[in-house]
CSV table of C-alpha atoms in Angstrom, one decimal:
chain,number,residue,atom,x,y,z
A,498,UNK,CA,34.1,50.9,-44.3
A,499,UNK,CA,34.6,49.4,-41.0
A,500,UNK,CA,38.3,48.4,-39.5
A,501,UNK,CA,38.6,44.6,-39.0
A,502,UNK,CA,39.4,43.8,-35.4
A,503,UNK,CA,42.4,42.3,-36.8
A,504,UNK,CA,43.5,45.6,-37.7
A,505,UNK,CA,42.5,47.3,-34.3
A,506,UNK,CA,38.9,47.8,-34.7
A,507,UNK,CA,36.5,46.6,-32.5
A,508,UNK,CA,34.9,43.4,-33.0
A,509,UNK,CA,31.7,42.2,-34.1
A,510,UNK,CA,30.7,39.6,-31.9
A,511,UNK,CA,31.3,40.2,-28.1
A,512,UNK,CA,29.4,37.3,-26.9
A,513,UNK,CA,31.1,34.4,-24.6
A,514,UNK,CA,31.6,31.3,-26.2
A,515,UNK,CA,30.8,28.5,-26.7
A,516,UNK,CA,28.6,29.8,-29.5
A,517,UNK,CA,27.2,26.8,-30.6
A,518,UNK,CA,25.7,23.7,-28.5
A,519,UNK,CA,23.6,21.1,-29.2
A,520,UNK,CA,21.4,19.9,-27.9
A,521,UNK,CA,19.5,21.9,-26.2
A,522,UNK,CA,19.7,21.0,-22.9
A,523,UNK,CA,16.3,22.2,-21.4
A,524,UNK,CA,13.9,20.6,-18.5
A,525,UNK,CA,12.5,18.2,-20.8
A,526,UNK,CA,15.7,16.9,-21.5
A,527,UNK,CA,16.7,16.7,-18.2
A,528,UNK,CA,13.5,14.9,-17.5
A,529,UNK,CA,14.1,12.3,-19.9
A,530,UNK,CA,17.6,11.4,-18.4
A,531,UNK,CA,16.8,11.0,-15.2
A,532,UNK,CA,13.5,9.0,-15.9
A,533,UNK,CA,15.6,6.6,-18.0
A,534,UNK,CA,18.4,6.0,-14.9
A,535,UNK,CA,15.6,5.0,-12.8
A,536,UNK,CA,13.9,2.6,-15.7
A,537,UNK,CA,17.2,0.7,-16.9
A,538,UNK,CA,20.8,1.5,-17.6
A,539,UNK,CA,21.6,-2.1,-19.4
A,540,UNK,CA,19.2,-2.8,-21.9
A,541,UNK,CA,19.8,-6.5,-23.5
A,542,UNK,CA,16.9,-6.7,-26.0
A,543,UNK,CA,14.4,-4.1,-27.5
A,544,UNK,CA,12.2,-4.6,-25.2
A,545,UNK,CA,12.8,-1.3,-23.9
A,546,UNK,CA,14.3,2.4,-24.9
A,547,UNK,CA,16.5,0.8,-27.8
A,548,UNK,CA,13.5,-0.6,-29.8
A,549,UNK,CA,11.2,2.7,-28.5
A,550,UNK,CA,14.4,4.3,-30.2
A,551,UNK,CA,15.1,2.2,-33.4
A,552,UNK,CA,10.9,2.2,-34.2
A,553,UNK,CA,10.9,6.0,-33.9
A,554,UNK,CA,14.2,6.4,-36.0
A,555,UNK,CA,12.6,4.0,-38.7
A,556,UNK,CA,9.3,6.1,-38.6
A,557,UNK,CA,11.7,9.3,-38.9
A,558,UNK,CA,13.3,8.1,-42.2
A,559,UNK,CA,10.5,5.3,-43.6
A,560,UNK,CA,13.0,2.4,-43.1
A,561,UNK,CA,10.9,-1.0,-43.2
A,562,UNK,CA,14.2,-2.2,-40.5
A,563,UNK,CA,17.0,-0.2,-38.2
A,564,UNK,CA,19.5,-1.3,-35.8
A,565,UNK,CA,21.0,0.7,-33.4
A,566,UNK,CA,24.4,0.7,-32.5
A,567,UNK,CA,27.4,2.7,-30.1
A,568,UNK,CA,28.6,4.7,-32.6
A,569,UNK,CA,28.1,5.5,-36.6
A,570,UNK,CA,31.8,3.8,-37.3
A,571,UNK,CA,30.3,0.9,-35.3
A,572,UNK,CA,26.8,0.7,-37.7
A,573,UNK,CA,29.2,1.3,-41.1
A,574,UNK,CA,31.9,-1.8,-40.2
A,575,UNK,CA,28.1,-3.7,-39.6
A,576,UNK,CA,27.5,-2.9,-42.9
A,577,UNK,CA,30.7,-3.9,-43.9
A,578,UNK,CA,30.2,-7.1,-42.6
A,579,UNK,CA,26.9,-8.1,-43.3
A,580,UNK,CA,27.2,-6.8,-47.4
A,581,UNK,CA,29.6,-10.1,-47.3
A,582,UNK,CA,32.5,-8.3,-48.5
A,583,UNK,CA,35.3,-10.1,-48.3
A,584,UNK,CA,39.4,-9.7,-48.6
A,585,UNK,CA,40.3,-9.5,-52.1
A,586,UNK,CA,37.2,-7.3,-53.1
A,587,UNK,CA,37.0,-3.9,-53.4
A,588,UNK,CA,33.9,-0.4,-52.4
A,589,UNK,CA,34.2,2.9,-53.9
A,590,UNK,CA,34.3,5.4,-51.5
A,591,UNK,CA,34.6,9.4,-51.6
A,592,UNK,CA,37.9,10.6,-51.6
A,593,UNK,CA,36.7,13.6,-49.6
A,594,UNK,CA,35.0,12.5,-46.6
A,595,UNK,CA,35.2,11.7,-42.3
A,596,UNK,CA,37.8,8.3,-42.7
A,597,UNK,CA,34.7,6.1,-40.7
A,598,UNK,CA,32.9,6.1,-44.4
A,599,UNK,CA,36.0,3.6,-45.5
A,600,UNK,CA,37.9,2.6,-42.8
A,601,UNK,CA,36.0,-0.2,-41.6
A,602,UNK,CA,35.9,-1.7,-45.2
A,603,UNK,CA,40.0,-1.4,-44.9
A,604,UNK,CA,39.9,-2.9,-41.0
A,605,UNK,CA,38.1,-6.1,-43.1
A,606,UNK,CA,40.7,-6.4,-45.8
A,607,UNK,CA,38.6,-5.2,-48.6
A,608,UNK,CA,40.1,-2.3,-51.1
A,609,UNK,CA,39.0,0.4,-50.8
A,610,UNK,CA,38.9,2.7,-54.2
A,611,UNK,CA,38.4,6.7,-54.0
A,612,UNK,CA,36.2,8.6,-56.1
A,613,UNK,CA,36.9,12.7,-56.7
A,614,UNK,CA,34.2,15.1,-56.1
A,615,UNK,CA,31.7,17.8,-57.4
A,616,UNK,CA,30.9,20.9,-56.7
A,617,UNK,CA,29.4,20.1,-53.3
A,618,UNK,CA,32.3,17.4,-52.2
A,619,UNK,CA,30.0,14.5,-53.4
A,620,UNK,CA,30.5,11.5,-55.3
A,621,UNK,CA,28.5,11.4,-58.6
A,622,UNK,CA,27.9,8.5,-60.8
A,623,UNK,CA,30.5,9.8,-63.2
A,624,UNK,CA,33.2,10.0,-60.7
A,625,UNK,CA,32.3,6.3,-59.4
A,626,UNK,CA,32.8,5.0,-62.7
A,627,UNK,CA,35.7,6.1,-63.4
A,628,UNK,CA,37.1,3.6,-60.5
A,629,UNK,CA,35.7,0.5,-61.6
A,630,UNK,CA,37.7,-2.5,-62.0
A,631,UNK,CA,36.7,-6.5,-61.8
A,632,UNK,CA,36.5,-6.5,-58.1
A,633,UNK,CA,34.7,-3.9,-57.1
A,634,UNK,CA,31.3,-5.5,-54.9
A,635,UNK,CA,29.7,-2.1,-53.4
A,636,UNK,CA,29.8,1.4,-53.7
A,637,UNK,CA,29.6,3.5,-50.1
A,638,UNK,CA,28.2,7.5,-50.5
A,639,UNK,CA,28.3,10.6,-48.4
A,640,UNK,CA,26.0,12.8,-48.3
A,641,UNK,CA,28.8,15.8,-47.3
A,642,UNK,CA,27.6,18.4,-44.9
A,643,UNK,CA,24.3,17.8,-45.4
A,644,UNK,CA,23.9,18.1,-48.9
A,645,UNK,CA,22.8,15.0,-50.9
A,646,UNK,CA,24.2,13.1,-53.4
A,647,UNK,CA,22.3,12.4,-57.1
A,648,UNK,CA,20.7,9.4,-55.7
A,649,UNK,CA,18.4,9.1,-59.0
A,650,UNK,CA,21.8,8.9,-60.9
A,651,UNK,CA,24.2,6.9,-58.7
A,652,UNK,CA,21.2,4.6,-58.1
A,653,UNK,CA,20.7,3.5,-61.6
A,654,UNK,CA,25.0,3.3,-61.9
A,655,UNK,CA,24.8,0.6,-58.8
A,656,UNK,CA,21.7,-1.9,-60.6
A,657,UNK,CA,23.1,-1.5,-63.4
A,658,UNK,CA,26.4,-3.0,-62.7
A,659,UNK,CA,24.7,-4.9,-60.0
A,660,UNK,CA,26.5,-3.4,-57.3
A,661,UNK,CA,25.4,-3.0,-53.2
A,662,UNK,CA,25.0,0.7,-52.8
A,663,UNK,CA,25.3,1.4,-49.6
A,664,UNK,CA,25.0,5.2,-47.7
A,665,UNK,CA,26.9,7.4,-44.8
A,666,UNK,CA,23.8,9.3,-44.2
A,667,UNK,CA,25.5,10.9,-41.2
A,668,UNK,CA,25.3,14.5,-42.2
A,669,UNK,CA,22.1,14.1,-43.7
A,670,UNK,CA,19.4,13.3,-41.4
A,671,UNK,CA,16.6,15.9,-43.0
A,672,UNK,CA,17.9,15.1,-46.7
A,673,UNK,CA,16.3,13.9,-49.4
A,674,UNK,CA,16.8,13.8,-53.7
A,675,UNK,CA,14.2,14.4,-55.7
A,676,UNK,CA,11.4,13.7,-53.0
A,677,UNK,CA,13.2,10.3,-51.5
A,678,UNK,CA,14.4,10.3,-48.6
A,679,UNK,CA,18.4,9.9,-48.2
A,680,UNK,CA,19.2,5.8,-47.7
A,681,UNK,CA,15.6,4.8,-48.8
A,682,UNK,CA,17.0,3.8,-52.4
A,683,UNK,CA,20.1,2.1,-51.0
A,684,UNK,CA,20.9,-1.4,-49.7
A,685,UNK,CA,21.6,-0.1,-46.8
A,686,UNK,CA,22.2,3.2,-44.9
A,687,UNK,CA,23.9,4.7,-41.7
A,688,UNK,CA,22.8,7.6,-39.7
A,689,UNK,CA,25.2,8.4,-36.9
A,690,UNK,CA,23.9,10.6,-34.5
A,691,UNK,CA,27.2,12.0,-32.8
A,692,UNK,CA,26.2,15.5,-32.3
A,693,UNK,CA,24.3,15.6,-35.8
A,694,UNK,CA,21.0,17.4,-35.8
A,695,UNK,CA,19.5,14.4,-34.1
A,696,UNK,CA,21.4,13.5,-31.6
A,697,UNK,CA,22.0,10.5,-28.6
A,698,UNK,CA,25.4,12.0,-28.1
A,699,UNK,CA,27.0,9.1,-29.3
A,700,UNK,CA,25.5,6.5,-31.3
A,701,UNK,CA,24.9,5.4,-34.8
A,702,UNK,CA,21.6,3.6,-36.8
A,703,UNK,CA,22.1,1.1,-39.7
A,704,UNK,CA,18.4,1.0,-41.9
A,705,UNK,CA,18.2,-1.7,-44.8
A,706,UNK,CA,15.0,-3.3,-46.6
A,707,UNK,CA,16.1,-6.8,-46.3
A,708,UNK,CA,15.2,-8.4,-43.3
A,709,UNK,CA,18.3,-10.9,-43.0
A,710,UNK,CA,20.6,-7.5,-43.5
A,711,UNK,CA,18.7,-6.5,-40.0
A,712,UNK,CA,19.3,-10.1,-38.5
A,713,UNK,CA,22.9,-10.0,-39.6
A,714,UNK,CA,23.1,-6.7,-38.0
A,715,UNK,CA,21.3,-8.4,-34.8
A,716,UNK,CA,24.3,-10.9,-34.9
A,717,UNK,CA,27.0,-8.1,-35.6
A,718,UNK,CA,26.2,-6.7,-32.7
A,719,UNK,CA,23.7,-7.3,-30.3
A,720,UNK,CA,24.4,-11.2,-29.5
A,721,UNK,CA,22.5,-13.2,-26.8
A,722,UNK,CA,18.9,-12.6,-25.9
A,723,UNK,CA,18.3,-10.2,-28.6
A,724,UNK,CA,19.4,-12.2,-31.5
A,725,UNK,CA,17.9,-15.3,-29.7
A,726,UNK,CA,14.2,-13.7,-29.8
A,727,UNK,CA,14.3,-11.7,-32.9
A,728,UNK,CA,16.4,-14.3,-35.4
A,729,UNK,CA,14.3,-16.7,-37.4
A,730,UNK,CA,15.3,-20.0,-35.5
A,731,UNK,CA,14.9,-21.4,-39.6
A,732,UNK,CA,17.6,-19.2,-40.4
A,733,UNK,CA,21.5,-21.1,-41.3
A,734,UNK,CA,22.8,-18.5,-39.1
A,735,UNK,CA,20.5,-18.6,-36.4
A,736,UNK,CA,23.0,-21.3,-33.9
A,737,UNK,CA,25.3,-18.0,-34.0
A,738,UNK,CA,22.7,-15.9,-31.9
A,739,UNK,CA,24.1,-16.8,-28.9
A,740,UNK,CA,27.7,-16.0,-29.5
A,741,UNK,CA,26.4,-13.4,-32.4
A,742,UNK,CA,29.8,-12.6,-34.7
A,743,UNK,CA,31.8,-12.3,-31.6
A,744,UNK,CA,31.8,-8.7,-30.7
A,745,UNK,CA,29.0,-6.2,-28.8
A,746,UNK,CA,28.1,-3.0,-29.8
A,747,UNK,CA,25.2,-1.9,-28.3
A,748,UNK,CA,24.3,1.9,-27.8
A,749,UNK,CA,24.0,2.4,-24.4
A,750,UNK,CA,20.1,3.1,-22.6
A,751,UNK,CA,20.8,6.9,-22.0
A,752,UNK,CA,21.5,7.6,-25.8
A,753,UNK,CA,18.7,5.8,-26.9
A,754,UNK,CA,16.7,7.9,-24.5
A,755,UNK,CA,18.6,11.1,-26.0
A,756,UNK,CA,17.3,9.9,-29.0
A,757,UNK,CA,13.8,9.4,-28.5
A,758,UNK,CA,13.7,12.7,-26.9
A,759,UNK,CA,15.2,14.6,-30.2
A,760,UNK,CA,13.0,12.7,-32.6
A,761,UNK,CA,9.6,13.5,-30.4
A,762,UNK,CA,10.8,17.2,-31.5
A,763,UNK,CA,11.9,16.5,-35.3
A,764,UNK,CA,9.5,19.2,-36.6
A,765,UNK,CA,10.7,22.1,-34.9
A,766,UNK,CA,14.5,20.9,-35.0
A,767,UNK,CA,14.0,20.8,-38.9
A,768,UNK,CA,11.5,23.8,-38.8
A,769,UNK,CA,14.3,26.2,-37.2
A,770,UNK,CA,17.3,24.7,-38.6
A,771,UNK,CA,15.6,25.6,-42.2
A,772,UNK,CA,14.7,29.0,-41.0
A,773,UNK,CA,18.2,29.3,-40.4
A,774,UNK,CA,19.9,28.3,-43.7
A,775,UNK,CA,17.2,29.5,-45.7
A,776,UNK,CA,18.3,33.1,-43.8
A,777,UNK,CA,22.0,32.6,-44.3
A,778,UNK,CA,21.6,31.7,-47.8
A,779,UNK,CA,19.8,34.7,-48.7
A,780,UNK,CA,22.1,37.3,-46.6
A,781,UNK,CA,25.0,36.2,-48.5
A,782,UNK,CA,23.7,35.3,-52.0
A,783,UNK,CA,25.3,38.4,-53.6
A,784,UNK,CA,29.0,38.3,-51.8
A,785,UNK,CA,31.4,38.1,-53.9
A,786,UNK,CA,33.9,36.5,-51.6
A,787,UNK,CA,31.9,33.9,-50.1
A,788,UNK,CA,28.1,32.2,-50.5
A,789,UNK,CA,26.6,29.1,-49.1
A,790,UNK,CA,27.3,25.7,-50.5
A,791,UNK,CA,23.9,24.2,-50.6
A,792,UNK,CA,22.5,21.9,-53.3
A,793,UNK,CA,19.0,23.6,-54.8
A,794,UNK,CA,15.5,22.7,-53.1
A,795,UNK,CA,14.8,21.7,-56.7
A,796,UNK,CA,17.3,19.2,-56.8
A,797,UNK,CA,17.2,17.9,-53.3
A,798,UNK,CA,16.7,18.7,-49.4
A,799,UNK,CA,19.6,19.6,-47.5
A,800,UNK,CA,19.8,17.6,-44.5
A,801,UNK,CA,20.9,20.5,-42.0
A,802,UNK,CA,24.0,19.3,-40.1
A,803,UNK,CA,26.0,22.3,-40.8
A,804,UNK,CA,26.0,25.3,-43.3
A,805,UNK,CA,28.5,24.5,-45.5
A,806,UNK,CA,30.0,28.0,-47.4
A,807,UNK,CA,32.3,28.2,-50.4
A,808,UNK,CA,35.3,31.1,-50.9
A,809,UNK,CA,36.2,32.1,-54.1
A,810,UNK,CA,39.1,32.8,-54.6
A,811,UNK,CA,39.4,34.7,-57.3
A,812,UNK,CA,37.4,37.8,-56.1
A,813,UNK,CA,39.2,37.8,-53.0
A,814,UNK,CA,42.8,39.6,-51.9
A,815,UNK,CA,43.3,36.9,-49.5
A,816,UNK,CA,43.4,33.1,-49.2
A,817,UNK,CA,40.8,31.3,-48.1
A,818,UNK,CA,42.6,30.9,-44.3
A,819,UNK,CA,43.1,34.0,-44.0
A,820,UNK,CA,39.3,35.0,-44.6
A,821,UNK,CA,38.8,32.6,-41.8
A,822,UNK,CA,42.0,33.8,-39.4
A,823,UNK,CA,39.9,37.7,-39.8
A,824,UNK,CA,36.4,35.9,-39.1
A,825,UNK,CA,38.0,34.5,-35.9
A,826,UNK,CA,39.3,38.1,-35.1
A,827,UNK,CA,35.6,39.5,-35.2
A,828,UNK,CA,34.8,37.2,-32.7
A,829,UNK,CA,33.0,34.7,-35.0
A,830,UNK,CA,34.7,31.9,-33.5
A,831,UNK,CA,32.8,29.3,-35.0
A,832,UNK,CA,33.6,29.8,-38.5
A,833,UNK,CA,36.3,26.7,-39.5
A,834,UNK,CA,37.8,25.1,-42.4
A,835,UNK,CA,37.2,21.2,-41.2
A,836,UNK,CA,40.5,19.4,-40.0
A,837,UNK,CA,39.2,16.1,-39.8
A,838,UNK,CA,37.1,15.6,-42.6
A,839,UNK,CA,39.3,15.9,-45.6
A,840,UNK,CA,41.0,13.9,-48.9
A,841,UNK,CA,41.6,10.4,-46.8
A,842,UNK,CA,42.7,9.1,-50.1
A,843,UNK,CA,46.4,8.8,-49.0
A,844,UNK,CA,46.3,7.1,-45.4
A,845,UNK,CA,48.5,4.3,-44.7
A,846,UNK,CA,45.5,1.9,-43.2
A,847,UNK,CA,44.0,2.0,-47.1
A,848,UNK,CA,47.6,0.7,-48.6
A,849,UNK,CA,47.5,-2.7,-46.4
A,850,UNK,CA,46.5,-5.4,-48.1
A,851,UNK,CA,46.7,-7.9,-45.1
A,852,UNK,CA,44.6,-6.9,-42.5
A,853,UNK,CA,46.7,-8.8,-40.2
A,854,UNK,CA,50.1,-7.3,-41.1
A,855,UNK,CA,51.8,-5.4,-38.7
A,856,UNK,CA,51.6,-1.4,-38.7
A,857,UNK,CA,54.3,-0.1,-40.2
A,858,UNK,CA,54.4,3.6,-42.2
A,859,UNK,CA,53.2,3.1,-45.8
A,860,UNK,CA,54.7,5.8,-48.9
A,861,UNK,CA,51.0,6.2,-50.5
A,862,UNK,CA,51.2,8.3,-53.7
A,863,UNK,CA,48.8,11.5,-54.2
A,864,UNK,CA,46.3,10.6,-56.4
A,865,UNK,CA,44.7,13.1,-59.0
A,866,UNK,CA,41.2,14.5,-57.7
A,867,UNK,CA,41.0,17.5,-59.3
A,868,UNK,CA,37.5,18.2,-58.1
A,869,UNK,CA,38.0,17.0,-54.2
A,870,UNK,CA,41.2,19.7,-54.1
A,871,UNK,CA,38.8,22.4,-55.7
A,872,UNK,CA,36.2,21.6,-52.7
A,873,UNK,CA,38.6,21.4,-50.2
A,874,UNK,CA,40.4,24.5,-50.5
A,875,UNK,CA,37.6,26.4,-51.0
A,876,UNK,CA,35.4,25.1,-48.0
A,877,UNK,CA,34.5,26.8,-44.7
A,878,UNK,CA,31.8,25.9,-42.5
A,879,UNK,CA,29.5,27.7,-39.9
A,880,UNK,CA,26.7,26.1,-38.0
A,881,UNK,CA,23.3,25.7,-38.1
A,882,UNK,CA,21.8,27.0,-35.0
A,883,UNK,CA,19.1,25.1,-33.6
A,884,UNK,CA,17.7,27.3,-30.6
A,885,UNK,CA,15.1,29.5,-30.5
A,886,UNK,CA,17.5,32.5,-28.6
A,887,UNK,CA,20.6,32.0,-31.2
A,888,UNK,CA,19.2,35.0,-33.3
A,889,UNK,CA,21.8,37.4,-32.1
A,890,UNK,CA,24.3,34.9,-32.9
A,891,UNK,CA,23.0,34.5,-36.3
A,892,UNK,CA,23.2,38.5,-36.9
A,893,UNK,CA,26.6,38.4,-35.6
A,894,UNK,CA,28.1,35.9,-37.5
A,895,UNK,CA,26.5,37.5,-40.9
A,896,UNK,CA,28.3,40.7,-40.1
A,897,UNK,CA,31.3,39.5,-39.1
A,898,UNK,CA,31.0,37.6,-42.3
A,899,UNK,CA,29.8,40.4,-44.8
A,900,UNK,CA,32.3,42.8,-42.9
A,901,UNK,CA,35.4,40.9,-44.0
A,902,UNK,CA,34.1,40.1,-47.2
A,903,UNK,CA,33.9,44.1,-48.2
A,904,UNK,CA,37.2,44.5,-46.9
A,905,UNK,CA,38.8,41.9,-49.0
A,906,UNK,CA,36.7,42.0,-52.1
A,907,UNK,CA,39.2,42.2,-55.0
């Protein structure tokens, strides 16, 4: 067997970081940048690269309507908004999750309620129901690192309580549940596209079926001319186009450009980032220390944001961050347990009532998820590499990863 580096043997990986980037930044790319300064750097209306943008995105996921906006937190407090939720009502949310899938619901006053998690750090329809009460209006999903929730089942929970379902689609741009595309059976759906497998660097999209949702959304955020052309003047919001809701939050020309550029190259950013998984899935199916996390292709299409990998415990002679403190050592620097995405269940901001009320520290008791503490201390994350050259990488990080799993195999 071969001495970790962490006990003085050589590593596996001796390759200068960063080893992962995205996207690729190529001539084409490049191309498309520069073409876009010289064509407009302050689009008002769709006229130009956000509408070529927002029609391609729609064609991407078959939404009937999108609206672009600055960022994915941007697009979900949109939603907030424009689902009419009001103070004194209350979403389900995941427990386990980024804090922008709730924390715009909590900026608006409404209660936000947290849901525990299955095997794959998803809400199901069980878990949602178990947090009903009078007030609830609309239940918000994730689709966590890529792998989708049971739309079929969550679905049929929402209509038949007649609840808004609403979807953070932001790690699941390829996904899809039993042949539907993710956020084509919800209300409405965001997609941010922060560094997700399609990118405009920073940016978010809000889809919906219902055409006053998209006018709303026009209103939320894109006030003046826009709103002005594309708002039906019969409409009893229409005298707010000019003013729209009172704040901007348009995504800027160059990440609309960013974004028509990934989405003219969809098929071979899915085709390679499949490849990939499909490749670490199958190198690692028979470790007994660690395997991927990935729903089954009969259930549902994973929507390749990351590759999401699960440590047991139990066949292992070390803790999960220690596995992840010898990965680092062989020079597999990418492998992480996520910081930032985690149980948000017990932040302050979701135990204030009042909006309006000054921030002060908040005592907010731990509530009991048994299945979002399972996830959570058993996840690790690696990427999914998108270029055509990262095969070496790949390699590296499967040896690095087998390596340390023989030499801590209970």
């Amino acid at each position: 067997m071969s001495i970790l580096a962490a006990h003085g043997g050589p590593p596996t990986i001796d390759v200068p970081g960063p080893h992962y980037q995205w996207p690729t930044i190529d001539a084409d790319f490049e191309q498309a940048i520069l073409a876009q300064t010289r064509r407009s750097l302050s689009d008002r209306d769709a006229s130009g690269v956000l509408g070529e943008f927002e029609q391609a995105f729609a064609a991407f996921v078959g939404a009937p309507h999108v609206v672009s906006f600055a960022s994915g937190t941007a697009a979900i407090h949109a939603m907030s908004r424009i689902a009419g939720l009001r103070p004194g009502d209350a979403v389900i949310a995941p427990a386990y999750t980024f804090p922008a899938t709730a924390t715009p619901f909590a900026f608006e006053g409404v209660e936000v309620l947290f849901a525990d998690a299955d095997e794959y750090g998803n809400v199901t329809a069980d878990t949602l129901a178990a947090q009903l009460q009078p007030n609830v209006r609309a239940v918000i999903v994730t689709h966590m690192w890529g792998n989708p929730c049971d739309m079929t089942a969550i679905a049929a929970f929402c209509r038949a309580r007649d609840l808004l379902l609403l979807e953070d689609c932001s790690h699941a741009h390829f996904a899809s549940w039993a042949g539907q595309h993710v956020g084509s059976l919800a209300d409405m759906a965001v997609y941010s596209t922060n560094q997700k497998a399609i990118t405009t660097g920073e940016g978010g999209i809000l889809t919906m079926n219902d055409n006053r949702y998209r006018e709303l959304a026009l209103l939320f955020g894109h006030y003046n001319k826009r709103c002005q052309v594309e708002i039906d003047p019969g409409a009893d919001y229409y005298p707010f186009a000019y003013t729209g809701m009172g704040l901007k939050h348009r995504m800027h020309p160059l990440a609309a450009a960013i974004g028509v550029h990934q989405l003219q190259r969809a098929s071979q950013i899915e085709q390679r980032r499949r490849q990939i998984l499909g490749r670490v899935t199958a190198s690692l199916a028979n470790n007994p220390v660690i395997t991927t996390a990935v729903v089954p292709d009969r259930l549902g299409r994973h929507g390749l944001y990351v590759i999401g990998l699960r440590f047991r415990p139990d066949n292992a002679t070390v803790t999960r961050n220690e596995f992840v403190k010898l990965c680092l050592a062989e020079g597999a620097t990418e492998v992480d347990v996520p910081g930032s995405t985690r149980d948000i269940s017990a932040e302050p901001l979701f135990a204030r009532p009042d909006p309006h009320a000054p921030y002060r520290n908040v005592t907010v008791s731990p509530r009991n998820l048994p299945g979002v503490r399972r996830f959570q201390d058993t996840f690790v994350k690696i990427p999914i590499w998108g270029h055509p050259d990262d095969d070496e990488l790949v390699d590296g990080y499967l040896a690095a990863l087998t390596k340390v799993s023989a030499a801590v195999a209970a």
